[in-house]
Amino acid sequence: MNAEHLQSPRFTPSPQLMNNLRLLSILGAVVTIIGIIFVPEREWASMLLAGIFLLGLGIAGVVFIAIQYVTNAGWSTVIRRIPESMLSSLVAGALIILIAMAGIHHLYPWSDSSLMGSNPILKAKEGWLNVPFFIGRTVAYIVIWLLLSTLIIKNSIRHGEEGELRYRAKSKTASAIFLVVFALTFSLASMDWIMSLEPHWYSTIFGVYNIIGAFVSGLTSITLIALILKRKGYLTEYLTGEHFHNLGKLIFAFSTFWMYIWFSQYLLIWYSNIPEEVTYMVKRQHGSWLIFTIVNVLFNWVIPFFALLPSWTKKHEGLLLRVCIILLLGRWIDLFWMILPPFLPDAPVVNIWELAPMFCVIPGFFYLMFKSLAKRSIIPAKDTMLVESLPLYHFHG
Amino acid sequence: MNNRYLLCAFEREADILSATRLAREQGYKIADVYTPYAVHGLDEAQGVKPSKLPWITFALGVSGAIAKLWYQLWTSATSWPVNVGGKPLKSVPAFVPVTFEIMVLFAGIGTVLAFFVVSKLFPGKKKFVKFERATDNRFYLALEETDAAFDVAKIERMFLPYHCVLTSENVELGYAGDRGARENRR
C-alpha cells in the first residue's frame, strides 16, 4: 500500500478574498494605533489581548503537531499542513506582544517603582517583577518557542515533501523537547503577561488554565480551517467524518478540561476567601462583569459540551463549524475576562477600541494561514504515515 | 426464524469492509461480523443502528449527579447542619467535586453493567470461540441463509474480488445479535 498515486492538490485562495482579509487587518491595525494615541489606558490592554490570542493559536498548532509526533499518531497526517501553516500566527502574535511591551507602564502597575516602594507585598515580588527582567523573559520565551517550532515544522514539512524518515525522527526529538519546554515557559509567560496585571493576586493553577485555553482555541481553529477547506472543495475525498470525529473528541475533551481547571481555580479561591485571592473573583462578579463570567462558562464549556456529547454531532460538519465559532468567541471572552477587569473596573465596555485589535488579528490569522497554506501541496503527500490517515477505499485492490 | 448461516472468511480489513457493504447493498441479511480488532467504518458498512448504550450512560450520570447533590444538601443542611468556616449551609460549590465523582462513578460502572446485561455476559458463562482465527488474523462475515433461493455459489462469485478465502454453509452461531441463534454447547 502506498499513496504514490495521490494527487497533491494546491490551495489557491481567491485574490479578492486575500485582499479583503489584508484590508480588514490593516484597518484594524490603524484603528488600534489611533486608539493607542488617544485612549492609551484602554487600548494597550486590548492590544495585549489580541497578541496573546493570536500567539495562542499559533503555538497551539505547534503543540498539536508535537503531540502527533510524540505519540506516533497517524490519523491527523492529512490535515497536518493546517497546523504547520499556523507558525506564521505564532510569529505575528509574538510581534504584537513585543510591541505591546512598549506600553508596559500603562499595563503593569508594578512597573511603577514609586508604587513598588510603598507596598510591602509588591516589594517582596520585585525580584521577579521588574522591567528589565520582565522584558528579558518575554524575549526569551519567544526566542525559545520560535527556535523549537521552526525546528519541528521545518523537518515536518520536509518529511511530508520528501518522505525521508530522518526528518520525522528530527521532528520527533524536537517535539518531545518542545512539549516539556512549552509547558514550563507558557505557564510562566501567562503568569507574566496576564496574572501580573493584578500583581497582588496569584493563582498557582493559572499556567495550566492558560495552556488549556490556548490549546482549545488552537484545536478549534485547526478544525475550522479543515471545515472551510472542505466546503471550498479541497480535500473532499480525503477528509472524512472520522477525522472530524477525532477533532471533535479532542475539542470536547479539552473544553471539559478547561472547565475542570476553571472550577478548580474558582473553588479554592471561594473556599479560602482571603482578600488577596478573592478580590479577583469579586471584581469579575459584580455588576455586568457577572454576565462575562457566565457567558465565559457557557461558551467555553456548557454549549460545546452538550453540542458535542453525541457522536453524530462531531461528524456533522455544519454543527461542528458552529461549535468552533462559539469556542473561538469563547476564547476571546475568556481572555477579556482575565485581562480587562483591572482597566474597566466598573463595568465591561466593548466598543471600537476593544474590538479593533481583534479585527486586526482575526482576518490577519486567516490571511497568514491561507498564504502559507498556498505555498505547497495541501497534503504532506510523501509522509510515511499518510496511509494511516486516509480512508481505506483509496487503497483498495 | 432460521438459524443457519453462511460464513465467509477474509484476510484483509479493506476486503471485509467492502464485502460487508456489498452484501448489505445486495439485500443479504448480515447476522454478524467477527474481526480480531475494532475495524473503523464496519458499523456503517453493516448498517447497524447506533447503540443505545450512550443514553443509558447519560441517564445514569444525570441521576448519579442529582442523587449525590441532594444527599449532600440533605446531610449538611437538613439532617445535621454544620457550620463550616462561616459558609452558608447550602454551599453548592463545595459539593461539586463529590457530585462530579459520583456522576462519573454511576455512569462508568452502570455502563459496564448495562453492557453485560445487553450482551448477556455473566460470570461462569461458557466461552464461545467458534472461529479461532477471528481473534488472530481473519475476518468473518456471517450471512443469514434466509430461504431456498439463497445461492451460495452466487455469493462466492460476488465476493471473488474481495479474496474470500473460505465459505462454510449451515454454520450455527453460538451468539450473535440475533434472537434465533441457538446456544452452542459443544
PDB file of N, CA, C and O in Angstrom, chain A residues 57-88 90 148-160 167-168 170-179 182 215 218-219 222 247 250 369 373 380 383 385:
ATOM      1  N   LEU A  57      -3.097  30.777  19.293  1.00  0.00           N
ATOM      2  CA  LEU A  57      -3.498  29.950  18.154  1.00  0.00           C
ATOM      3  C   LEU A  57      -2.274  29.309  17.515  1.00  0.00           C
ATOM      4  O   LEU A  57      -2.243  28.104  17.248  1.00  0.00           O
ATOM      5  N   GLY A  58      -1.248  30.149  17.285  1.00  0.00           N
ATOM      6  CA  GLY A  58      -0.050  29.663  16.595  1.00  0.00           C
ATOM      7  C   GLY A  58       0.668  28.601  17.394  1.00  0.00           C
ATOM      8  O   GLY A  58       1.018  27.528  16.877  1.00  0.00           O
ATOM      9  N   ILE A  59       0.860  28.859  18.688  1.00  0.00           N
ATOM     10  CA  ILE A  59       1.639  27.907  19.477  1.00  0.00           C
ATOM     11  C   ILE A  59       0.849  26.629  19.707  1.00  0.00           C
ATOM     12  O   ILE A  59       1.414  25.534  19.762  1.00  0.00           O
ATOM     13  N   ALA A  60      -0.483  26.744  19.769  1.00  0.00           N
ATOM     14  CA  ALA A  60      -1.301  25.533  19.938  1.00  0.00           C
ATOM     15  C   ALA A  60      -1.190  24.644  18.702  1.00  0.00           C
ATOM     16  O   ALA A  60      -1.228  23.419  18.816  1.00  0.00           O
ATOM     17  N   GLY A  61      -1.035  25.265  17.536  1.00  0.00           N
ATOM     18  CA  GLY A  61      -0.825  24.480  16.324  1.00  0.00           C
ATOM     19  C   GLY A  61       0.449  23.655  16.427  1.00  0.00           C
ATOM     20  O   GLY A  61       0.474  22.468  16.092  1.00  0.00           O
ATOM     21  N   VAL A  62       1.514  24.283  16.946  1.00  0.00           N
ATOM     22  CA  VAL A  62       2.783  23.560  17.113  1.00  0.00           C
ATOM     23  C   VAL A  62       2.628  22.457  18.158  1.00  0.00           C
ATOM     24  O   VAL A  62       3.137  21.347  17.988  1.00  0.00           O
ATOM     25  N   VAL A  63       1.911  22.763  19.236  1.00  0.00           N
ATOM     26  CA  VAL A  63       1.686  21.754  20.280  1.00  0.00           C
ATOM     27  C   VAL A  63       0.934  20.564  19.679  1.00  0.00           C
ATOM     28  O   VAL A  63       1.270  19.406  19.950  1.00  0.00           O
ATOM     29  N   PHE A  64      -0.051  20.858  18.852  1.00  0.00           N
ATOM     30  CA  PHE A  64      -0.819  19.787  18.207  1.00  0.00           C
ATOM     31  C   PHE A  64       0.105  18.882  17.393  1.00  0.00           C
ATOM     32  O   PHE A  64       0.093  17.666  17.538  1.00  0.00           O
ATOM     33  N   ILE A  65       0.954  19.503  16.566  1.00  0.00           N
ATOM     34  CA  ILE A  65       1.888  18.711  15.755  1.00  0.00           C
ATOM     35  C   ILE A  65       2.826  17.912  16.659  1.00  0.00           C
ATOM     36  O   ILE A  65       3.061  16.718  16.446  1.00  0.00           O
ATOM     37  N   ALA A  66       3.330  18.573  17.700  1.00  0.00           N
ATOM     38  CA  ALA A  66       4.279  17.903  18.593  1.00  0.00           C
ATOM     39  C   ALA A  66       3.632  16.680  19.240  1.00  0.00           C
ATOM     40  O   ALA A  66       4.259  15.619  19.344  1.00  0.00           O
ATOM     41  N   ILE A  67       2.376  16.815  19.640  1.00  0.00           N
ATOM     42  CA  ILE A  67       1.692  15.673  20.256  1.00  0.00           C
ATOM     43  C   ILE A  67       1.543  14.537  19.241  1.00  0.00           C
ATOM     44  O   ILE A  67       1.744  13.367  19.568  1.00  0.00           O
ATOM     45  N   GLN A  68       1.227  14.891  18.004  1.00  0.00           N
ATOM     46  CA  GLN A  68       1.087  13.855  16.978  1.00  0.00           C
ATOM     47  C   GLN A  68       2.400  13.101  16.776  1.00  0.00           C
ATOM     48  O   GLN A  68       2.417  11.892  16.631  1.00  0.00           O
ATOM     49  N   TYR A  69       3.521  13.850  16.779  1.00  0.00           N
ATOM     50  CA  TYR A  69       4.819  13.196  16.582  1.00  0.00           C
ATOM     51  C   TYR A  69       5.194  12.328  17.763  1.00  0.00           C
ATOM     52  O   TYR A  69       5.657  11.197  17.611  1.00  0.00           O
ATOM     53  N   VAL A  70       5.008  12.879  18.952  1.00  0.00           N
ATOM     54  CA  VAL A  70       5.441  12.157  20.146  1.00  0.00           C
ATOM     55  C   VAL A  70       4.636  10.881  20.334  1.00  0.00           C
ATOM     56  O   VAL A  70       5.156   9.852  20.764  1.00  0.00           O
ATOM     57  N   THR A  71       3.339  10.936  19.995  1.00  0.00           N
ATOM     58  CA  THR A  71       2.504   9.751  20.193  1.00  0.00           C
ATOM     59  C   THR A  71       2.481   8.858  18.957  1.00  0.00           C
ATOM     60  O   THR A  71       1.764   7.866  18.935  1.00  0.00           O
ATOM     61  N   ASN A  72       3.247   9.227  17.929  1.00  0.00           N
ATOM     62  CA  ASN A  72       3.261   8.452  16.681  1.00  0.00           C
ATOM     63  C   ASN A  72       1.868   8.343  16.059  1.00  0.00           C
ATOM     64  O   ASN A  72       1.503   7.305  15.516  1.00  0.00           O
ATOM     65  N   ALA A  73       1.087   9.396  16.181  1.00  0.00           N
ATOM     66  CA  ALA A  73      -0.283   9.344  15.662  1.00  0.00           C
ATOM     67  C   ALA A  73      -0.267   9.510  14.150  1.00  0.00           C
ATOM     68  O   ALA A  73       0.482  10.315  13.611  1.00  0.00           O
ATOM     69  N   GLY A  74      -1.076   8.733  13.475  1.00  0.00           N
ATOM     70  CA  GLY A  74      -1.108   8.805  12.017  1.00  0.00           C
ATOM     71  C   GLY A  74      -2.366   9.452  11.469  1.00  0.00           C
ATOM     72  O   GLY A  74      -2.354  10.006  10.387  1.00  0.00           O
ATOM     73  N   TRP A  75      -3.448   9.397  12.247  1.00  0.00           N
ATOM     74  CA  TRP A  75      -4.744   9.820  11.702  1.00  0.00           C
ATOM     75  C   TRP A  75      -4.766  11.254  11.228  1.00  0.00           C
ATOM     76  O   TRP A  75      -5.505  11.605  10.318  1.00  0.00           O
ATOM     77  N   SER A  76      -3.933  12.108  11.850  1.00  0.00           N
ATOM     78  CA  SER A  76      -4.035  13.539  11.578  1.00  0.00           C
ATOM     79  C   SER A  76      -3.139  13.980  10.431  1.00  0.00           C
ATOM     80  O   SER A  76      -3.126  15.160  10.094  1.00  0.00           O
ATOM     81  N   THR A  77      -2.367  13.043   9.841  1.00  0.00           N
ATOM     82  CA  THR A  77      -1.369  13.451   8.846  1.00  0.00           C
ATOM     83  C   THR A  77      -1.992  14.252   7.708  1.00  0.00           C
ATOM     84  O   THR A  77      -1.416  15.219   7.232  1.00  0.00           O
ATOM     85  N   VAL A  78      -3.194  13.880   7.296  1.00  0.00           N
ATOM     86  CA  VAL A  78      -3.796  14.526   6.131  1.00  0.00           C
ATOM     87  C   VAL A  78      -4.110  16.003   6.392  1.00  0.00           C
ATOM     88  O   VAL A  78      -4.127  16.809   5.467  1.00  0.00           O
ATOM     89  N   ILE A  79      -4.326  16.374   7.651  1.00  0.00           N
ATOM     90  CA  ILE A  79      -4.593  17.788   7.938  1.00  0.00           C
ATOM     91  C   ILE A  79      -3.378  18.492   8.535  1.00  0.00           C
ATOM     92  O   ILE A  79      -3.482  19.621   8.983  1.00  0.00           O
ATOM     93  N   ARG A  80      -2.213  17.832   8.554  1.00  0.00           N
ATOM     94  CA  ARG A  80      -1.084  18.424   9.262  1.00  0.00           C
ATOM     95  C   ARG A  80      -0.596  19.729   8.646  1.00  0.00           C
ATOM     96  O   ARG A  80      -0.002  20.561   9.329  1.00  0.00           O
ATOM     97  N   ARG A  81      -0.872  19.919   7.349  1.00  0.00           N
ATOM     98  CA  ARG A  81      -0.433  21.185   6.740  1.00  0.00           C
ATOM     99  C   ARG A  81      -1.124  22.382   7.397  1.00  0.00           C
ATOM    100  O   ARG A  81      -0.603  23.487   7.355  1.00  0.00           O
ATOM    101  N   ILE A  82      -2.300  22.144   7.981  1.00  0.00           N
ATOM    102  CA  ILE A  82      -3.009  23.273   8.605  1.00  0.00           C
ATOM    103  C   ILE A  82      -2.249  23.792   9.835  1.00  0.00           C
ATOM    104  O   ILE A  82      -1.872  24.955   9.868  1.00  0.00           O
ATOM    105  N   PRO A  83      -2.006  22.938  10.860  1.00  0.00           N
ATOM    106  CA  PRO A  83      -1.216  23.462  11.982  1.00  0.00           C
ATOM    107  C   PRO A  83       0.187  23.905  11.580  1.00  0.00           C
ATOM    108  O   PRO A  83       0.734  24.833  12.178  1.00  0.00           O
ATOM    109  N   GLU A  84       0.763  23.252  10.557  1.00  0.00           N
ATOM    110  CA  GLU A  84       2.092  23.707  10.106  1.00  0.00           C
ATOM    111  C   GLU A  84       2.031  25.154   9.635  1.00  0.00           C
ATOM    112  O   GLU A  84       2.936  25.937   9.880  1.00  0.00           O
ATOM    113  N   SER A  85       0.919  25.493   8.971  1.00  0.00           N
ATOM    114  CA  SER A  85       0.790  26.860   8.445  1.00  0.00           C
ATOM    115  C   SER A  85       0.492  27.865   9.535  1.00  0.00           C
ATOM    116  O   SER A  85       0.532  29.067   9.292  1.00  0.00           O
ATOM    117  N   MET A  86       0.172  27.374  10.741  1.00  0.00           N
ATOM    118  CA  MET A  86      -0.150  28.309  11.820  1.00  0.00           C
ATOM    119  C   MET A  86       1.088  28.904  12.464  1.00  0.00           C
ATOM    120  O   MET A  86       0.981  29.794  13.312  1.00  0.00           O
ATOM    121  N   LEU A  87       2.272  28.436  12.054  1.00  0.00           N
ATOM    122  CA  LEU A  87       3.514  29.002  12.587  1.00  0.00           C
ATOM    123  C   LEU A  87       3.558  30.516  12.351  1.00  0.00           C
ATOM    124  O   LEU A  87       4.036  31.276  13.188  1.00  0.00           O
ATOM    125  N   SER A  88       3.008  30.949  11.200  1.00  0.00           N
ATOM    126  CA  SER A  88       3.035  32.381  10.879  1.00  0.00           C
ATOM    127  C   SER A  88       2.274  33.193  11.932  1.00  0.00           C
ATOM    128  O   SER A  88       2.658  34.321  12.242  1.00  0.00           O
ATOM    129  N   LEU A  90       2.071  32.409  15.081  1.00  0.00           N
ATOM    130  CA  LEU A  90       2.939  32.474  16.269  1.00  0.00           C
ATOM    131  C   LEU A  90       3.904  33.648  16.137  1.00  0.00           C
ATOM    132  O   LEU A  90       4.081  34.442  17.067  1.00  0.00           O
ATOM    133  N   LEU A 148      12.357  26.239  18.577  1.00  0.00           N
ATOM    134  CA  LEU A 148      11.897  24.849  18.594  1.00  0.00           C
ATOM    135  C   LEU A 148      10.785  24.625  17.567  1.00  0.00           C
ATOM    136  O   LEU A 148      10.756  23.595  16.888  1.00  0.00           O
ATOM    137  N   SER A 149       9.877  25.606  17.446  1.00  0.00           N
ATOM    138  CA  SER A 149       8.774  25.451  16.490  1.00  0.00           C
ATOM    139  C   SER A 149       9.291  25.346  15.064  1.00  0.00           C
ATOM    140  O   SER A 149       8.836  24.508  14.290  1.00  0.00           O
ATOM    141  N   THR A 150      10.239  26.221  14.734  1.00  0.00           N
ATOM    142  CA  THR A 150      10.773  26.160  13.369  1.00  0.00           C
ATOM    143  C   THR A 150      11.459  24.829  13.123  1.00  0.00           C
ATOM    144  O   THR A 150      11.319  24.237  12.060  1.00  0.00           O
ATOM    145  N   LEU A 151      12.154  24.343  14.149  1.00  0.00           N
ATOM    146  CA  LEU A 151      12.844  23.059  14.010  1.00  0.00           C
ATOM    147  C   LEU A 151      11.839  21.941  13.736  1.00  0.00           C
ATOM    148  O   LEU A 151      12.031  21.116  12.830  1.00  0.00           O
ATOM    149  N   ILE A 152      10.748  21.930  14.504  1.00  0.00           N
ATOM    150  CA  ILE A 152       9.729  20.888  14.321  1.00  0.00           C
ATOM    151  C   ILE A 152       9.106  21.011  12.937  1.00  0.00           C
ATOM    152  O   ILE A 152       9.020  20.049  12.180  1.00  0.00           O
ATOM    153  N   ILE A 153       8.699  22.225  12.603  1.00  0.00           N
ATOM    154  CA  ILE A 153       7.879  22.394  11.403  1.00  0.00           C
ATOM    155  C   ILE A 153       8.699  22.295  10.133  1.00  0.00           C
ATOM    156  O   ILE A 153       8.255  21.729   9.134  1.00  0.00           O
ATOM    157  N   LYS A 154       9.935  22.775  10.192  1.00  0.00           N
ATOM    158  CA  LYS A 154      10.795  22.670   9.010  1.00  0.00           C
ATOM    159  C   LYS A 154      11.010  21.203   8.634  1.00  0.00           C
ATOM    160  O   LYS A 154      10.858  20.801   7.480  1.00  0.00           O
ATOM    161  N   ASN A 155      11.312  20.403   9.650  1.00  0.00           N
ATOM    162  CA  ASN A 155      11.527  18.975   9.384  1.00  0.00           C
ATOM    163  C   ASN A 155      10.235  18.264   9.026  1.00  0.00           C
ATOM    164  O   ASN A 155      10.222  17.340   8.218  1.00  0.00           O
ATOM    165  N   SER A 156       9.148  18.709   9.645  1.00  0.00           N
ATOM    166  CA  SER A 156       7.842  18.119   9.357  1.00  0.00           C
ATOM    167  C   SER A 156       7.467  18.352   7.890  1.00  0.00           C
ATOM    168  O   SER A 156       7.013  17.436   7.202  1.00  0.00           O
ATOM    169  N   ILE A 157       7.702  19.563   7.424  1.00  0.00           N
ATOM    170  CA  ILE A 157       7.399  19.888   6.024  1.00  0.00           C
ATOM    171  C   ILE A 157       8.279  19.072   5.085  1.00  0.00           C
ATOM    172  O   ILE A 157       7.812  18.486   4.110  1.00  0.00           O
ATOM    173  N   ARG A 158       9.571  18.981   5.433  1.00  0.00           N
ATOM    174  CA  ARG A 158      10.488  18.218   4.568  1.00  0.00           C
ATOM    175  C   ARG A 158      10.099  16.751   4.530  1.00  0.00           C
ATOM    176  O   ARG A 158      10.162  16.106   3.490  1.00  0.00           O
ATOM    177  N   HIS A 159       9.685  16.228   5.677  1.00  0.00           N
ATOM    178  CA  HIS A 159       9.260  14.830   5.707  1.00  0.00           C
ATOM    179  C   HIS A 159       8.044  14.634   4.812  1.00  0.00           C
ATOM    180  O   HIS A 159       7.959  13.661   4.061  1.00  0.00           O
ATOM    181  N   GLY A 160       7.115  15.577   4.875  1.00  0.00           N
ATOM    182  CA  GLY A 160       5.912  15.488   4.053  1.00  0.00           C
ATOM    183  C   GLY A 160       6.204  15.583   2.570  1.00  0.00           C
ATOM    184  O   GLY A 160       5.509  15.012   1.744  1.00  0.00           O
ATOM    185  N   TYR A 167      13.898  12.983   8.764  1.00  0.00           N
ATOM    186  CA  TYR A 167      13.236  14.248   9.101  1.00  0.00           C
ATOM    187  C   TYR A 167      12.175  14.033  10.159  1.00  0.00           C
ATOM    188  O   TYR A 167      11.984  14.841  11.056  1.00  0.00           O
ATOM    189  N   ARG A 168      11.448  12.879  10.010  1.00  0.00           N
ATOM    190  CA  ARG A 168      10.445  12.558  11.025  1.00  0.00           C
ATOM    191  C   ARG A 168      11.114  12.395  12.394  1.00  0.00           C
ATOM    192  O   ARG A 168      10.624  12.894  13.395  1.00  0.00           O
ATOM    193  N   LYS A 170      13.853  13.737  13.439  1.00  0.00           N
ATOM    194  CA  LYS A 170      14.265  15.051  13.963  1.00  0.00           C
ATOM    195  C   LYS A 170      13.079  15.794  14.557  1.00  0.00           C
ATOM    196  O   LYS A 170      13.169  16.378  15.632  1.00  0.00           O
ATOM    197  N   SER A 171      11.954  15.771  13.828  1.00  0.00           N
ATOM    198  CA  SER A 171      10.753  16.439  14.323  1.00  0.00           C
ATOM    199  C   SER A 171      10.323  15.855  15.649  1.00  0.00           C
ATOM    200  O   SER A 171       9.905  16.570  16.556  1.00  0.00           O
ATOM    201  N   LYS A 172      10.463  14.534  15.737  1.00  0.00           N
ATOM    202  CA  LYS A 172      10.008  13.836  16.940  1.00  0.00           C
ATOM    203  C   LYS A 172      10.839  14.255  18.152  1.00  0.00           C
ATOM    204  O   LYS A 172      10.289  14.555  19.212  1.00  0.00           O
ATOM    205  N   THR A 173      12.167  14.288  17.974  1.00  0.00           N
ATOM    206  CA  THR A 173      13.040  14.706  19.079  1.00  0.00           C
ATOM    207  C   THR A 173      12.710  16.132  19.503  1.00  0.00           C
ATOM    208  O   THR A 173      12.539  16.420  20.691  1.00  0.00           O
ATOM    209  N   ALA A 174      12.610  17.014  18.499  1.00  0.00           N
ATOM    210  CA  ALA A 174      12.319  18.416  18.810  1.00  0.00           C
ATOM    211  C   ALA A 174      10.960  18.537  19.495  1.00  0.00           C
ATOM    212  O   ALA A 174      10.791  19.347  20.408  1.00  0.00           O
ATOM    213  N   SER A 175       9.998  17.705  19.060  1.00  0.00           N
ATOM    214  CA  SER A 175       8.654  17.765  19.648  1.00  0.00           C
ATOM    215  C   SER A 175       8.682  17.406  21.122  1.00  0.00           C
ATOM    216  O   SER A 175       8.030  18.055  21.946  1.00  0.00           O
ATOM    217  N   ALA A 176       9.430  16.337  21.440  1.00  0.00           N
ATOM    218  CA  ALA A 176       9.484  15.898  22.833  1.00  0.00           C
ATOM    219  C   ALA A 176      10.076  16.988  23.714  1.00  0.00           C
ATOM    220  O   ALA A 176       9.557  17.287  24.795  1.00  0.00           O
ATOM    221  N   ILE A 177      11.150  17.622  23.213  1.00  0.00           N
ATOM    222  CA  ILE A 177      11.766  18.706  23.991  1.00  0.00           C
ATOM    223  C   ILE A 177      10.791  19.872  24.092  1.00  0.00           C
ATOM    224  O   ILE A 177      10.572  20.441  25.156  1.00  0.00           O
ATOM    225  N   PHE A 178      10.160  20.189  22.957  1.00  0.00           N
ATOM    226  CA  PHE A 178       9.262  21.345  22.909  1.00  0.00           C
ATOM    227  C   PHE A 178       8.126  21.215  23.915  1.00  0.00           C
ATOM    228  O   PHE A 178       7.792  22.178  24.606  1.00  0.00           O
ATOM    229  N   LEU A 179       7.527  20.020  23.991  1.00  0.00           N
ATOM    230  CA  LEU A 179       6.351  19.869  24.856  1.00  0.00           C
ATOM    231  C   LEU A 179       6.681  20.182  26.320  1.00  0.00           C
ATOM    232  O   LEU A 179       5.912  20.853  26.999  1.00  0.00           O
ATOM    233  N   PHE A 182       7.579  23.923  26.503  1.00  0.00           N
ATOM    234  CA  PHE A 182       6.359  24.717  26.314  1.00  0.00           C
ATOM    235  C   PHE A 182       5.545  24.782  27.601  1.00  0.00           C
ATOM    236  O   PHE A 182       5.103  25.852  28.018  1.00  0.00           O
ATOM    237  N   PHE A 215      -4.831  25.863  23.953  1.00  0.00           N
ATOM    238  CA  PHE A 215      -4.884  24.621  23.175  1.00  0.00           C
ATOM    239  C   PHE A 215      -6.276  24.399  22.578  1.00  0.00           C
ATOM    240  O   PHE A 215      -6.390  23.974  21.426  1.00  0.00           O
ATOM    241  N   GLY A 218      -6.576  26.574  19.634  1.00  0.00           N
ATOM    242  CA  GLY A 218      -5.799  26.027  18.520  1.00  0.00           C
ATOM    243  C   GLY A 218      -6.523  24.880  17.845  1.00  0.00           C
ATOM    244  O   GLY A 218      -6.638  24.830  16.614  1.00  0.00           O
ATOM    245  N   LEU A 219      -7.060  23.969  18.654  1.00  0.00           N
ATOM    246  CA  LEU A 219      -7.798  22.825  18.097  1.00  0.00           C
ATOM    247  C   LEU A 219      -8.995  23.298  17.279  1.00  0.00           C
ATOM    248  O   LEU A 219      -9.251  22.801  16.182  1.00  0.00           O
ATOM    249  N   ILE A 222      -7.880  24.771  13.980  1.00  0.00           N
ATOM    250  CA  ILE A 222      -7.480  23.726  13.030  1.00  0.00           C
ATOM    251  C   ILE A 222      -8.730  23.101  12.409  1.00  0.00           C
ATOM    252  O   ILE A 222      -8.843  22.942  11.189  1.00  0.00           O
ATOM    253  N   LEU A 247     -11.224  15.128  15.781  1.00  0.00           N
ATOM    254  CA  LEU A 247     -11.012  16.521  16.182  1.00  0.00           C
ATOM    255  C   LEU A 247     -12.085  16.944  17.181  1.00  0.00           C
ATOM    256  O   LEU A 247     -11.795  17.606  18.181  1.00  0.00           O
ATOM    257  N   LEU A 250     -11.336  15.651  20.591  1.00  0.00           N
ATOM    258  CA  LEU A 250     -10.280  16.423  21.254  1.00  0.00           C
ATOM    259  C   LEU A 250     -10.844  17.745  21.784  1.00  0.00           C
ATOM    260  O   LEU A 250     -10.558  18.146  22.921  1.00  0.00           O
ATOM    261  N   MET A 369      -2.503  32.387   7.408  1.00  0.00           N
ATOM    262  CA  MET A 369      -2.771  30.953   7.300  1.00  0.00           C
ATOM    263  C   MET A 369      -2.908  30.526   5.850  1.00  0.00           C
ATOM    264  O   MET A 369      -2.229  29.617   5.373  1.00  0.00           O
ATOM    265  N   LEU A 373      -0.466  28.296   3.568  1.00  0.00           N
ATOM    266  CA  LEU A 373      -1.064  27.045   3.104  1.00  0.00           C
ATOM    267  C   LEU A 373      -0.935  26.910   1.584  1.00  0.00           C
ATOM    268  O   LEU A 373      -0.773  25.809   1.057  1.00  0.00           O
ATOM    269  N   PRO A 380       0.646  16.459   3.036  1.00  0.00           N
ATOM    270  CA  PRO A 380       2.035  16.011   3.006  1.00  0.00           C
ATOM    271  C   PRO A 380       2.109  14.685   2.240  1.00  0.00           C
ATOM    272  O   PRO A 380       2.081  13.603   2.825  1.00  0.00           O
ATOM    273  N   ASP A 383       4.502  11.716   3.142  1.00  0.00           N
ATOM    274  CA  ASP A 383       4.651  11.349   4.548  1.00  0.00           C
ATOM    275  C   ASP A 383       4.430   9.845   4.718  1.00  0.00           C
ATOM    276  O   ASP A 383       3.486   9.279   4.171  1.00  0.00           O
ATOM    277  N   MET A 385       3.379   8.292   7.153  1.00  0.00           N
ATOM    278  CA  MET A 385       2.211   7.952   7.965  1.00  0.00           C
ATOM    279  C   MET A 385       0.906   8.276   7.237  1.00  0.00           C
ATOM    280  O   MET A 385      -0.174   8.048   7.772  1.00  0.00           O
TER     281      MET A 385
END
